[in-house]
Tab-separated table of C-alpha atoms in Angstrom:
chain	number	residue	atom	x	y	z
N	1	MET	CA	-12.623	-22.273	-49.372
N	2	SER	CA	-13.620	-22.185	-45.677
N	3	ALA	CA	-14.060	-25.390	-43.745
N	4	VAL	CA	-17.426	-24.299	-42.405
N	5	THR	CA	-19.585	-21.448	-43.600
N	6	PRO	CA	-20.557	-18.706	-41.084
N	7	GLN	CA	-24.138	-19.932	-41.415
N	8	LEU	CA	-23.110	-23.263	-39.879
N	9	GLU	CA	-21.260	-21.683	-36.970
N	10	THR	CA	-24.364	-19.803	-35.804
N	11	ARG	CA	-26.638	-22.812	-35.937
N	12	PRO	CA	-28.549	-23.413	-32.640
N	13	ASN	CA	-27.075	-26.008	-30.319
N	14	SER	CA	-28.234	-29.603	-30.719
N	15	LYS	CA	-27.365	-32.475	-28.371
N	16	ALA	CA	-27.252	-34.920	-31.281
N	17	LEU	CA	-24.980	-32.601	-33.275
N	18	THR	CA	-22.691	-32.028	-30.287
N	19	ALA	CA	-22.398	-35.794	-29.787
N	20	ALA	CA	-21.662	-36.314	-33.504
N	21	ARG	CA	-18.772	-33.849	-33.299
N	22	MET	CA	-17.083	-35.644	-30.387
N	23	ASN	CA	-13.976	-37.736	-30.840
N	24	PRO	CA	-15.072	-41.426	-30.948
N	25	THR	CA	-12.265	-42.578	-28.638
N	26	ALA	CA	-13.060	-39.852	-26.099
N	27	SER	CA	-16.761	-40.765	-26.249
N	28	LEU	CA	-16.016	-44.422	-25.593
N	29	ARG	CA	-13.692	-43.713	-22.668
N	30	SER	CA	-16.187	-41.305	-21.148
N	31	GLY	CA	-18.977	-43.853	-21.441
N	32	GLN	CA	-16.932	-46.725	-20.036
N	33	GLY	CA	-15.676	-44.575	-17.166
N	34	ALA	CA	-19.237	-43.624	-16.259
N	35	ALA	CA	-20.337	-47.267	-16.342
N	36	LEU	CA	-17.439	-48.372	-14.102
N	37	LYS	CA	-18.247	-45.694	-11.540
N	38	GLY	CA	-21.860	-46.844	-11.617
N	39	ILE	CA	-20.795	-50.432	-10.875
N	40	LEU	CA	-18.695	-49.410	-7.864
N	41	LEU	CA	-21.157	-46.915	-6.372
N	42	ASN	CA	-24.201	-49.139	-6.806
N	43	GLY	CA	-22.402	-52.096	-5.253
N	44	VAL	CA	-21.444	-50.145	-2.126
N	45	LEU	CA	-24.867	-48.536	-1.744
N	46	GLY	CA	-26.678	-51.829	-2.364
N	47	ILE	CA	-24.761	-53.567	0.429
N	48	ALA	CA	-25.413	-50.645	2.813
N	49	LYS	CA	-29.151	-50.620	2.057
N	50	LEU	CA	-29.478	-54.396	2.366
N	51	ALA	CA	-27.785	-54.426	5.773
N	52	ALA	CA	-29.871	-51.489	7.001
N	53	GLY	CA	-33.071	-53.042	5.662
N	54	ILE	CA	-32.492	-56.389	7.372
N	55	LEU	CA	-31.395	-54.868	10.700
N	56	GLY	CA	-34.071	-52.168	10.568
N	57	HIS	CA	-36.963	-54.452	9.496
N	58	SER	CA	-37.754	-52.349	6.406
N	59	TYR	CA	-39.123	-54.267	3.426
N	60	ALA	CA	-38.997	-51.145	1.248
N	61	LEU	CA	-35.303	-50.699	2.004
N	62	ILE	CA	-34.566	-54.368	1.207
N	63	ALA	CA	-36.455	-53.945	-2.098
N	64	ASP	CA	-34.489	-50.754	-2.686
N	65	ALA	CA	-31.248	-52.702	-2.144
N	66	ALA	CA	-32.380	-55.260	-4.725
N	67	GLU	CA	-32.933	-52.402	-7.180
N	68	SER	CA	-29.391	-51.141	-6.497
N	69	PHE	CA	-27.968	-54.576	-7.300
N	70	THR	CA	-29.833	-54.519	-10.617
N	71	ASP	CA	-28.132	-51.154	-11.203
N	72	VAL	CA	-24.806	-52.980	-10.853
N	73	ILE	CA	-25.970	-55.400	-13.538
N	74	GLY	CA	-27.218	-52.507	-15.677
N	75	SER	CA	-23.897	-50.644	-15.428
N	76	SER	CA	-22.056	-53.875	-16.289
N	77	ILE	CA	-24.266	-54.359	-19.348
N	78	ALA	CA	-23.627	-50.757	-20.432
N	79	PHE	CA	-19.862	-51.219	-20.016
N	80	PHE	CA	-19.891	-54.477	-21.987
N	81	GLY	CA	-22.095	-52.983	-24.726
N	82	LEU	CA	-19.781	-49.993	-25.135
N	83	SER	CA	-16.744	-52.282	-25.279
N	84	VAL	CA	-18.292	-54.449	-28.007
N	85	ALA	CA	-19.468	-51.354	-29.913
N	86	ALA	CA	-15.862	-50.120	-30.057
N	87	GLU	CA	-14.660	-53.213	-31.932
N	88	PRO	CA	-13.778	-52.540	-35.580
N	89	ALA	CA	-15.805	-53.823	-38.507
N	90	ASP	CA	-15.142	-57.372	-39.626
N	91	HIS	CA	-16.351	-59.823	-42.269
N	92	ASP	CA	-19.520	-60.691	-40.364
N	93	HIS	CA	-20.249	-57.094	-39.316
N	94	PRO	CA	-19.110	-54.800	-42.155
N	95	SER	CA	-20.791	-51.760	-40.552
N	96	GLY	CA	-19.105	-52.343	-37.197
N	97	HIS	CA	-20.569	-53.357	-33.849
N	98	GLY	CA	-22.216	-50.084	-32.837
N	99	ARG	CA	-25.631	-51.628	-32.326
N	100	ALA	CA	-24.240	-53.560	-29.318
N	101	GLU	CA	-24.538	-50.299	-27.390
N	102	THR	CA	-28.158	-49.960	-28.506
N	103	LEU	CA	-28.932	-53.529	-27.445
N	104	ALA	CA	-27.313	-52.860	-24.047
N	105	ALA	CA	-29.732	-49.973	-23.538
N	106	GLY	CA	-32.668	-52.236	-24.375
N	107	VAL	CA	-31.504	-54.950	-21.968
N	108	THR	CA	-31.116	-52.359	-19.190
N	109	ALA	CA	-34.680	-51.156	-19.776
N	110	LEU	CA	-36.018	-54.714	-19.697
N	111	ALA	CA	-34.120	-55.391	-16.461
N	112	LEU	CA	-35.784	-52.365	-14.892
N	113	ILE	CA	-39.220	-53.648	-15.920
N	114	GLY	CA	-38.404	-57.094	-14.528
N	115	ILE	CA	-37.159	-55.907	-11.137
N	116	GLY	CA	-40.153	-53.583	-10.861
N	117	GLY	CA	-42.487	-56.538	-11.346
N	118	ILE	CA	-40.634	-58.653	-8.768
N	119	ILE	CA	-40.684	-55.869	-6.163
N	120	PHE	CA	-44.411	-55.290	-6.696
N	121	TRP	CA	-45.252	-58.979	-6.341
N	122	GLN	CA	-43.189	-59.526	-3.204
N	123	ALA	CA	-44.325	-56.277	-1.575
N	124	MET	CA	-47.937	-57.182	-2.214
N	125	ALA	CA	-47.394	-60.644	-0.694
N	126	SER	CA	-45.886	-59.070	2.443
N	127	LEU	CA	-49.058	-57.093	3.160
N	128	TRP	CA	-50.676	-60.126	4.807
N	129	LEU	CA	-47.676	-61.129	6.902
N	130	PRO	CA	-47.171	-59.995	10.515
N	131	ARG	CA	-44.143	-57.756	10.870
N	132	ARG	CA	-42.344	-55.341	13.132
N	133	PRO	CA	-42.417	-51.642	12.216
N	134	PRO	CA	-39.230	-50.419	10.478
N	135	ASP	CA	-36.509	-48.906	12.621
N	136	PRO	CA	-36.256	-45.105	12.045
N	137	ARG	CA	-32.451	-45.363	12.326
N	138	THR	CA	-32.472	-46.772	8.794
N	139	LEU	CA	-32.952	-43.159	7.694
N	140	LEU	CA	-29.303	-42.553	8.585
N	141	VAL	CA	-28.434	-44.800	5.638
N	142	LEU	CA	-31.287	-43.852	3.353
N	143	ILE	CA	-30.868	-40.069	3.200
N	144	PRO	CA	-27.162	-40.136	2.143
N	145	VAL	CA	-28.064	-42.835	-0.398
N	146	ILE	CA	-30.719	-40.589	-1.983
N	147	LEU	CA	-28.249	-37.715	-2.304
N	148	ALA	CA	-25.527	-39.942	-3.768
N	149	LYS	CA	-27.841	-41.563	-6.321
N	150	GLU	CA	-29.283	-38.233	-7.456
N	151	TRP	CA	-25.758	-36.954	-8.019
N	152	MET	CA	-24.959	-40.132	-9.973
N	153	PHE	CA	-28.039	-39.664	-12.152
N	154	ARG	CA	-27.124	-36.076	-13.033
N	155	TRP	CA	-23.481	-36.924	-13.725
N	156	MET	CA	-24.203	-40.008	-15.823
N	157	SER	CA	-27.053	-38.394	-17.805
N	158	GLY	CA	-24.676	-35.533	-18.636
N	159	ARG	CA	-22.162	-38.053	-19.997
N	160	GLY	CA	-24.923	-39.792	-21.938
N	161	ARG	CA	-26.140	-36.588	-23.584
N	162	ALA	CA	-22.594	-35.492	-24.405
N	163	THR	CA	-21.701	-38.783	-26.106
N	164	GLY	CA	-25.115	-39.553	-27.615
N	165	SER	CA	-25.101	-42.941	-25.880
N	166	VAL	CA	-28.537	-44.483	-25.353
N	167	ALA	CA	-26.929	-47.115	-23.102
N	168	LEU	CA	-25.587	-44.455	-20.744
N	169	MET	CA	-28.884	-42.559	-20.773
N	170	ALA	CA	-30.745	-45.758	-19.920
N	171	GLU	CA	-28.316	-46.453	-17.095
N	172	ALA	CA	-28.637	-42.858	-15.839
N	173	TRP	CA	-32.392	-43.298	-15.532
N	174	HIS	CA	-31.708	-46.594	-13.828
N	175	GLN	CA	-29.885	-44.493	-11.204
N	176	ARG	CA	-32.856	-42.124	-10.975
N	177	SER	CA	-35.142	-45.130	-10.431
N	178	ASP	CA	-33.053	-45.950	-7.379
N	179	VAL	CA	-33.700	-42.421	-6.100
N	180	VAL	CA	-37.452	-42.977	-6.483
N	181	THR	CA	-37.419	-46.336	-4.679
N	182	SER	CA	-35.296	-44.812	-1.902
N	183	VAL	CA	-37.683	-41.869	-1.512
N	184	ALA	CA	-40.578	-44.339	-1.388
N	185	ALA	CA	-38.768	-46.296	1.313
N	186	LEU	CA	-38.152	-43.052	3.192
N	187	PHE	CA	-41.846	-42.200	3.016
N	188	GLY	CA	-42.882	-45.665	4.202
N	189	ILE	CA	-40.444	-45.718	7.126
N	190	VAL	CA	-41.385	-42.209	8.301
N	191	THR	CA	-45.110	-43.002	8.003
N	192	ALA	CA	-44.796	-46.226	10.039
N	193	TRP	CA	-42.640	-44.443	12.604
N	194	ILE	CA	-45.061	-41.536	13.103
N	195	MET	CA	-48.382	-43.393	12.800
N	196	GLY	CA	-47.447	-46.371	14.959
N	197	PRO	CA	-47.752	-50.207	14.678
N	198	ALA	CA	-51.051	-50.022	12.783
N	199	TRP	CA	-49.063	-48.587	9.846
N	200	SER	CA	-46.216	-51.123	9.959
N	201	HIS	CA	-46.965	-52.143	6.363
N	202	ALA	CA	-46.623	-48.593	5.052
N	203	ASP	CA	-43.235	-49.250	3.524
N	204	SER	CA	-44.660	-52.279	1.657
N	205	TRP	CA	-47.203	-49.974	0.065
N	206	ALA	CA	-44.378	-47.540	-0.678
N	207	ALA	CA	-42.396	-50.334	-2.353
N	208	MET	CA	-45.410	-51.204	-4.516
N	209	LEU	CA	-45.854	-47.601	-5.624
N	210	ALA	CA	-42.150	-47.332	-6.427
N	211	SER	CA	-42.280	-50.562	-8.444
N	212	VAL	CA	-45.028	-49.106	-10.651
N	213	TRP	CA	-42.737	-46.164	-11.384
N	214	LEU	CA	-39.885	-48.569	-12.181
N	215	ILE	CA	-41.997	-50.480	-14.693
N	216	GLY	CA	-43.167	-47.266	-16.344
N	217	THR	CA	-39.613	-45.935	-16.558
N	218	GLY	CA	-38.398	-49.197	-18.072
N	219	LEU	CA	-41.098	-49.053	-20.745
N	220	TRP	CA	-40.182	-45.446	-21.498
N	221	LEU	CA	-36.476	-46.303	-21.757
N	222	LEU	CA	-37.244	-48.979	-24.358
N	223	GLY	CA	-38.261	-46.235	-26.790
N	224	PRO	CA	-34.832	-44.852	-27.841
N	225	PRO	CA	-33.121	-48.233	-28.490
N	226	LEU	CA	-36.159	-49.496	-30.407
N	227	HIS	CA	-36.156	-46.251	-32.413
N	228	GLU	CA	-32.504	-46.815	-33.343
N	229	ILE	CA	-32.995	-50.493	-34.181
N	230	MET	CA	-35.920	-49.528	-36.434
N	231	GLU	CA	-33.636	-46.890	-38.031
N	232	GLY	CA	-35.897	-44.000	-37.077
N	233	SER	CA	-35.133	-40.392	-37.946
N	234	VAL	CA	-32.437	-38.425	-36.113
N	235	ASP	CA	-32.502	-34.874	-34.758
N	236	PRO	CA	-33.566	-32.474	-37.576
N	237	ALA	CA	-30.763	-30.096	-36.536
N	238	LEU	CA	-28.236	-32.850	-37.240
N	239	GLU	CA	-29.744	-33.536	-40.667
N	240	GLN	CA	-29.758	-29.812	-41.459
N	241	PHE	CA	-26.096	-29.542	-40.473
N	242	ILE	CA	-25.290	-32.370	-42.885
N	243	ARG	CA	-27.246	-30.612	-45.607
N	244	ASP	CA	-25.547	-27.238	-45.029
N	245	THR	CA	-22.064	-28.734	-44.718
N	246	SER	CA	-22.512	-30.674	-47.974
N	247	ARG	CA	-23.841	-27.642	-49.857
N	248	SER	CA	-20.818	-25.597	-48.720
N	249	CYS	CA	-18.507	-27.806	-50.815
N	250	ASP	CA	-17.502	-26.514	-54.262
N	251	GLY	CA	-19.457	-28.090	-57.099
N	252	VAL	CA	-22.511	-29.140	-55.072
N	253	LYS	CA	-25.630	-27.650	-56.656
N	254	GLY	CA	-28.197	-29.244	-54.370
N	255	ILE	CA	-29.066	-32.080	-52.001
N	256	ASP	CA	-31.768	-34.484	-53.124
N	257	LYS	CA	-31.909	-36.978	-50.237
N	258	ILE	CA	-30.340	-37.493	-46.832
N	259	TRP	CA	-30.658	-40.656	-44.764
N	260	VAL	CA	-28.888	-40.941	-41.423
N	261	ARG	CA	-28.631	-44.151	-39.384
N	262	LYS	CA	-27.380	-44.369	-35.809
N	263	LEU	CA	-25.130	-47.285	-34.920
N	264	GLY	CA	-24.733	-46.724	-31.209
N	265	MET	CA	-22.721	-43.514	-30.938
N	266	ARG	CA	-21.581	-43.688	-34.590
N	267	LEU	CA	-23.417	-42.447	-37.670
N	268	MET	CA	-23.858	-43.802	-41.195
N	269	ILE	CA	-24.984	-41.324	-43.859
N	270	ASP	CA	-26.517	-41.932	-47.279
N	271	LEU	CA	-26.403	-38.760	-49.352
N	272	HIS	CA	-27.724	-37.923	-52.830
N	273	LEU	CA	-25.814	-34.927	-54.258
N	274	GLU	CA	-26.788	-32.885	-57.290
N	275	VAL	CA	-23.976	-31.597	-59.509
N	276	ASP	CA	-23.678	-29.904	-62.873
N	277	PRO	CA	-24.641	-32.569	-65.466
N	278	ALA	CA	-21.979	-31.239	-67.833
N	279	ILE	CA	-18.992	-32.117	-65.650
N	280	SER	CA	-16.982	-35.302	-66.082
N	281	VAL	CA	-17.390	-38.465	-64.057
N	282	GLN	CA	-13.978	-37.770	-62.566
N	283	ASP	CA	-15.086	-34.332	-61.340
N	284	GLY	CA	-18.272	-35.820	-59.873
N	285	HIS	CA	-16.183	-38.405	-58.070
N	286	ARG	CA	-13.907	-35.686	-56.698
N	287	ILE	CA	-16.878	-33.688	-55.386
N	288	ALA	CA	-18.324	-36.768	-53.692
N	289	HIS	CA	-15.034	-37.436	-51.893
N	290	GLU	CA	-14.759	-33.784	-50.878
N	291	VAL	CA	-18.219	-33.926	-49.288
N	292	LYS	CA	-17.463	-37.191	-47.507
N	293	SER	CA	-14.179	-35.842	-46.176
N	294	ARG	CA	-15.808	-32.608	-44.994
N	295	LEU	CA	-18.582	-34.437	-43.147
N	296	GLN	CA	-16.188	-36.816	-41.415
N	297	THR	CA	-13.942	-33.909	-40.445
N	298	GLU	CA	-16.816	-31.880	-39.007
N	299	MET	CA	-18.398	-34.921	-37.313
N	300	PRO	CA	-15.790	-37.509	-36.219
N	301	GLN	CA	-18.572	-39.876	-35.146
N	302	VAL	CA	-19.519	-40.394	-38.804
N	303	LEU	CA	-18.348	-43.907	-39.617
N	304	ASP	CA	-19.024	-43.729	-43.356
N	305	VAL	CA	-20.808	-41.653	-45.994
N	306	MET	CA	-22.348	-43.286	-49.045
N	307	VAL	CA	-22.564	-40.595	-51.714
N	308	HIS	CA	-24.728	-40.900	-54.834
N	309	VAL	CA	-24.120	-38.247	-57.497
N	310	GLU	CA	-27.102	-37.043	-59.557
N	311	PRO	CA	-27.422	-34.431	-62.329
N	312	TYR	CA	-28.748	-31.105	-61.100
N	313	GLU	CA	-32.138	-30.122	-62.501
N	314	PRO	CA	-33.339	-26.580	-61.638
N	315	SER	CA	-36.952	-27.685	-62.127
N	316	ARG	CA	-36.642	-29.882	-59.024
N	317	GLU	CA	-36.462	-26.763	-56.855
N	318	GLN	CA	-40.115	-26.088	-57.655
N	319	ARG	CA	-41.374	-29.473	-56.488
N	320	PRO	CA	-43.696	-29.501	-53.458
N	321	GLY	CA	-41.841	-30.253	-50.237
N	322	ARG	CA	-38.475	-29.642	-51.861
N	323	ALA	CA	-37.311	-27.524	-48.917
N	324	ALA	CA	-37.830	-30.406	-46.504
N	325	ILE	CA	-35.087	-32.926	-45.886
N	326	ALA	CA	-35.874	-35.984	-47.956
N	327	ARG	CA	-35.396	-39.477	-46.623
N	328	LYS	CA	-34.504	-42.662	-48.359
N	329	PRO	CA	-37.661	-44.371	-49.644
């Protein structure tokens, strides 16, 4: 009896399936390492942008520095959420603490919306205040910052996709938001520099435009954690892999229902198996354990599998929609 049928090995790649097959400890360490690097990098860049903004009279760069400091908070939240999610199940949380990672992603998204609103309000208020044009030498700080933050976004989003962590993906887009605010600051400073004193408020307008993008990104990032909290459906490729892996076990005649819940990076599966109605209860129990063991071997991120054994009825194969993956009512 092969561990995985050839049909499973040729299945198209799926990010959710790849994440499910990662070692949980490796996923946690990867996520925490990414969050720690985010804390350090954002702290250094935030201080550099704040100093350059104050000395160079650039409101957009000061606002950009404020956004970097919220990135420090966001990375700290992601690190804390991943640490709590790694704690084992206890009496009060029998399914573990995986949703802490989901909540961390939601808090990061809300923080992005909040800082976007603050930047917009303060930039708008600065439009009526007299000010000196920004110093073009601030670009010596801003351009390296843009390159560093774009690299951080790509690196952290890669870690987030690999581990299936919504907290890391939210924090990665938090890094990308810093790129946008920095580019807006760059545009405002260059415009004021080229067009002269009459355009000294250009970087305030740039900060306002960037803040709108921040708010929109924050709203978009709320989607995945809310989807998980509401126990929405997972990637169909992941569900199909569960179906195929279960059917490859001896004694399984069919799969009636599959319901998959995400608890942070971990998975909980409810599975309704169909077996020969003539076999003993003991044999049905053995088949259920074989399926559970196979799924947890193939996907180490599976925390538990609740298996319900049902008698196989050939007539069910003719029911409308039978080929589709059923979900728990």
